[in-house]
PDB file of C-alpha atoms in Angstrom:
ATOM      1  CA  GLN O   1       0.000   0.000   0.000  1.00 77.00           C
ATOM      2  CA  VAL O   2       1.296   3.431  -0.960  1.00 83.00           C
ATOM      3  CA  HIS O   3       1.600   6.129   1.664  1.00 93.00           C
ATOM      4  CA  LEU O   4       2.684   9.702   1.136  1.00 96.00           C
ATOM      5  CA  VAL O   5       3.415  11.791   4.214  1.00 97.00           C
ATOM      6  CA  GLU O   6       4.160  15.511   3.972  1.00 97.00           C
ATOM      7  CA  SER O   7       6.059  17.500   6.560  1.00 98.00           C
ATOM      8  CA  GLY O   8       7.788  20.838   6.907  1.00 98.00           C
ATOM      9  CA  GLY O   9       4.845  23.197   6.897  1.00 98.00           C
ATOM     10  CA  GLY O  10       4.372  25.935   9.441  1.00 98.00           C
ATOM     11  CA  LEU O  11       4.003  29.613  10.111  1.00 98.00           C
ATOM     12  CA  VAL O  12       6.544  31.851   8.414  1.00 98.00           C
ATOM     13  CA  GLN O  13       6.819  35.586   7.948  1.00 97.00           C
ATOM     14  CA  ASP O  14       6.431  37.317   4.635  1.00 97.00           C
ATOM     15  CA  GLY O  15       9.658  36.798   2.692  1.00 98.00           C
ATOM     16  CA  GLY O  16      10.649  33.732   4.683  1.00 98.00           C
ATOM     17  CA  SER O  17      11.466  30.201   3.547  1.00 98.00           C
ATOM     18  CA  LEU O  18      10.239  26.687   4.178  1.00 98.00           C
ATOM     19  CA  ARG O  19      11.206  23.311   2.819  1.00 98.00           C
ATOM     20  CA  LEU O  20       8.422  20.793   2.439  1.00 98.00           C
ATOM     21  CA  SER O  21       9.160  17.091   2.319  1.00 98.00           C
ATOM     22  CA  CYS O  22       7.030  14.185   1.177  1.00 97.00           C
ATOM     23  CA  ARG O  23       8.208  10.765   2.222  1.00 96.00           C
ATOM     24  CA  ALA O  24       6.834   7.787   0.328  1.00 93.00           C
ATOM     25  CA  SER O  25       6.473   4.198   1.391  1.00 90.00           C
ATOM     26  CA  GLY O  26       5.198   1.233  -0.533  1.00 85.00           C
ATOM     27  CA  VAL O  27       6.286   2.711  -3.829  1.00 77.00           C
ATOM     28  CA  ALA O  28       9.361   2.707  -6.021  1.00 81.00           C
ATOM     29  CA  PHE O  29       9.821   6.449  -6.239  1.00 80.00           C
ATOM     30  CA  GLY O  30      11.648   6.362  -9.526  1.00 88.00           C
ATOM     31  CA  SER O  31       8.602   4.840 -11.194  1.00 91.00           C
ATOM     32  CA  TYR O  32       6.306   7.750 -10.401  1.00 93.00           C
ATOM     33  CA  THR O  33       5.748  11.235 -11.699  1.00 95.00           C
ATOM     34  CA  MET O  34       5.382  13.482  -8.658  1.00 96.00           C
ATOM     35  CA  ALA O  35       3.806  16.834  -7.984  1.00 97.00           C
ATOM     36  CA  TRP O  36       2.888  19.362  -5.341  1.00 98.00           C
ATOM     37  CA  PHE O  37      -0.560  20.912  -5.190  1.00 98.00           C
ATOM     38  CA  ARG O  38      -2.063  23.417  -2.793  1.00 98.00           C
ATOM     39  CA  GLN O  39      -5.488  24.466  -1.673  1.00 98.00           C
ATOM     40  CA  ALA O  40      -6.257  27.756   0.011  1.00 97.00           C
ATOM     41  CA  PRO O  41      -9.447  28.320   2.028  1.00 92.00           C
ATOM     42  CA  GLY O  42     -12.416  28.798  -0.258  1.00 95.00           C
ATOM     43  CA  LYS O  43     -10.395  28.067  -3.384  1.00 97.00           C
ATOM     44  CA  GLU O  44      -9.935  25.111  -5.653  1.00 97.00           C
ATOM     45  CA  ARG O  45      -6.865  22.963  -5.426  1.00 97.00           C
ATOM     46  CA  GLU O  46      -4.148  24.126  -7.799  1.00 97.00           C
ATOM     47  CA  PHE O  47      -1.008  22.650  -9.265  1.00 98.00           C
ATOM     48  CA  VAL O  48       2.200  24.079  -7.841  1.00 98.00           C
ATOM     49  CA  ALA O  49       5.065  22.031  -9.289  1.00 98.00           C
ATOM     50  CA  GLY O  50       5.769  18.729 -10.995  1.00 97.00           C
ATOM     51  CA  ILE O  51       8.780  16.522 -11.619  1.00 96.00           C
ATOM     52  CA  ASN O  52       9.271  13.545 -13.877  1.00 95.00           C
ATOM     53  CA  ARG O  53      10.385  10.073 -12.887  1.00 94.00           C
ATOM     54  CA  ASP O  54      14.121  10.603 -13.001  1.00 92.00           C
ATOM     55  CA  GLY O  55      13.946  14.163 -11.738  1.00 93.00           C
ATOM     56  CA  THR O  56      15.292  15.772 -14.886  1.00 94.00           C
ATOM     57  CA  ILE O  57      12.227  17.729 -16.019  1.00 94.00           C
ATOM     58  CA  THR O  58      10.310  20.095 -13.771  1.00 96.00           C
ATOM     59  CA  ASP O  59       7.514  22.594 -14.162  1.00 96.00           C
ATOM     60  CA  HIS O  60       6.274  25.239 -11.762  1.00 97.00           C
ATOM     61  CA  LEU O  61       3.184  27.360 -11.477  1.00 97.00           C
ATOM     62  CA  GLU O  62       3.963  30.777 -12.913  1.00 97.00           C
ATOM     63  CA  ALA O  63       3.098  32.458  -9.620  1.00 97.00           C
ATOM     64  CA  VAL O  64       5.861  30.533  -7.826  1.00 98.00           C
ATOM     65  CA  GLU O  65       8.436  30.414 -10.632  1.00 97.00           C
ATOM     66  CA  GLY O  66      11.807  31.556  -9.333  1.00 97.00           C
ATOM     67  CA  ARG O  67      10.707  31.217  -5.696  1.00 98.00           C
ATOM     68  CA  PHE O  68       9.802  27.527  -5.384  1.00 98.00           C
ATOM     69  CA  THR O  69      11.839  24.547  -6.523  1.00 98.00           C
ATOM     70  CA  ILE O  70      10.692  20.954  -6.712  1.00 98.00           C
ATOM     71  CA  SER O  71      13.202  18.119  -6.431  1.00 97.00           C
ATOM     72  CA  LYS O  72      13.275  14.451  -5.525  1.00 95.00           C
ATOM     73  CA  ASP O  73      15.628  11.864  -4.105  1.00 94.00           C
ATOM     74  CA  ASN O  74      14.730   8.529  -5.661  1.00 91.00           C
ATOM     75  CA  LYS O  75      17.108   6.591  -3.427  1.00 92.00           C
ATOM     76  CA  GLU O  76      15.533   7.937  -0.255  1.00 92.00           C
ATOM     77  CA  ASN O  77      11.986   8.122  -1.672  1.00 93.00           C
ATOM     78  CA  ILE O  78      11.588  11.777  -0.732  1.00 96.00           C
ATOM     79  CA  LEU O  79      10.034  14.629  -2.676  1.00 97.00           C
ATOM     80  CA  PHE O  80      10.927  18.210  -1.756  1.00 98.00           C
ATOM     81  CA  LEU O  81       9.530  21.655  -2.323  1.00 98.00           C
ATOM     82  CA  GLN O  82      11.920  24.465  -1.433  1.00 98.00           C
ATOM     83  CA  MET O  83       9.892  27.625  -0.961  1.00 98.00           C
ATOM     84  CA  ASN O  84      11.687  30.962  -0.755  1.00 98.00           C
ATOM     85  CA  ASN O  85      10.402  34.508  -0.555  1.00 98.00           C
ATOM     86  CA  LEU O  86       7.035  33.302   0.683  1.00 98.00           C
ATOM     87  CA  ARG O  87       4.061  35.610   0.372  1.00 98.00           C
ATOM     88  CA  PRO O  88       0.671  35.741   2.113  1.00 97.00           C
ATOM     89  CA  GLU O  89      -0.967  34.417  -1.057  1.00 97.00           C
ATOM     90  CA  ASP O  90       1.065  31.217  -0.670  1.00 98.00           C
ATOM     91  CA  THR O  91      -0.947  30.360   2.435  1.00 98.00           C
ATOM     92  CA  ALA O  92      -2.585  26.989   1.801  1.00 98.00           C
ATOM     93  CA  VAL O  93      -2.538  23.316   2.595  1.00 98.00           C
ATOM     94  CA  TYR O  94       0.140  21.721   0.450  1.00 98.00           C
ATOM     95  CA  TYR O  95      -0.257  18.179  -0.852  1.00 98.00           C
ATOM     96  CA  CYS O  96       2.148  15.845  -2.595  1.00 97.00           C
ATOM     97  CA  ALA O  97       0.813  13.485  -5.218  1.00 97.00           C
ATOM     98  CA  ALA O  98       2.111  10.555  -7.221  1.00 95.00           C
ATOM     99  CA  SER O  99       1.119   9.436 -10.690  1.00 94.00           C
ATOM    100  CA  ARG O 100       1.856   6.130 -12.378  1.00 92.00           C
ATOM    101  CA  ALA O 101       1.615   7.912 -15.725  1.00 89.00           C
ATOM    102  CA  ILE O 102       4.679   8.950 -17.655  1.00 85.00           C
ATOM    103  CA  TRP O 103       5.092  12.704 -18.037  1.00 85.00           C
ATOM    104  CA  HIS O 104       3.842  13.730 -21.453  1.00 84.00           C
ATOM    105  CA  GLY O 105       4.438  17.460 -21.341  1.00 86.00           C
ATOM    106  CA  ASN O 106       1.815  18.651 -18.889  1.00 92.00           C
ATOM    107  CA  TYR O 107       1.866  17.733 -15.226  1.00 93.00           C
ATOM    108  CA  ARG O 108      -1.439  19.485 -14.657  1.00 92.00           C
ATOM    109  CA  THR O 109      -3.491  17.024 -16.685  1.00 90.00           C
ATOM    110  CA  LEU O 110      -2.051  13.796 -15.338  1.00 94.00           C
ATOM    111  CA  THR O 111      -4.130  11.541 -13.155  1.00 94.00           C
ATOM    112  CA  TYR O 112      -2.575  11.381  -9.707  1.00 96.00           C
ATOM    113  CA  HIS O 113      -3.246   8.083  -8.036  1.00 94.00           C
ATOM    114  CA  TYR O 114      -1.914   8.740  -4.556  1.00 95.00           C
ATOM    115  CA  TRP O 115      -2.124  11.771  -2.297  1.00 97.00           C
ATOM    116  CA  GLY O 116      -0.691  12.766   1.034  1.00 97.00           C
ATOM    117  CA  GLN O 117      -2.701  14.184   3.900  1.00 97.00           C
ATOM    118  CA  GLY O 118      -1.366  17.707   3.439  1.00 97.00           C
ATOM    119  CA  THR O 119       0.723  20.136   5.443  1.00 98.00           C
ATOM    120  CA  GLN O 120      -0.337  23.671   6.319  1.00 98.00           C
ATOM    121  CA  VAL O 121       1.730  26.653   5.233  1.00 98.00           C
ATOM    122  CA  THR O 122       0.729  30.011   6.683  1.00 98.00           C
ATOM    123  CA  VAL O 123       2.238  33.346   5.737  1.00 98.00           C
ATOM    124  CA  PRO O 124       0.514  36.154   7.654  1.00 97.00           C
ATOM    125  CA  SER O 125      -0.100  39.396   5.873  1.00 92.00           C
TER     126      SER O 125
END
């Protein structure tokens, strides 16, 4: 059974940094396309960043481009999201997700088969 567990969220001041982690069990990490999503109160869940199976191709939401970086360690089965220069509009619950599908050019349209429970990121205004 596949389990994804996020950690690293918290309360951070405007302009601060956090590093989210998503540890996977029950899955060969190198066989999955991975992504981070977020959902703010009253809003729909949105794609934040994606990374292909071997970690060589990434994509980021335009609003976080240059501030957030997705990466993965296939040996340790960990997915990361380095978040710098955080802003109040980044406040949300952040989820990691895994897809058995091969990246085909658009992480946003993949079907993600496994999801973590989420970790809260709060940036007060």
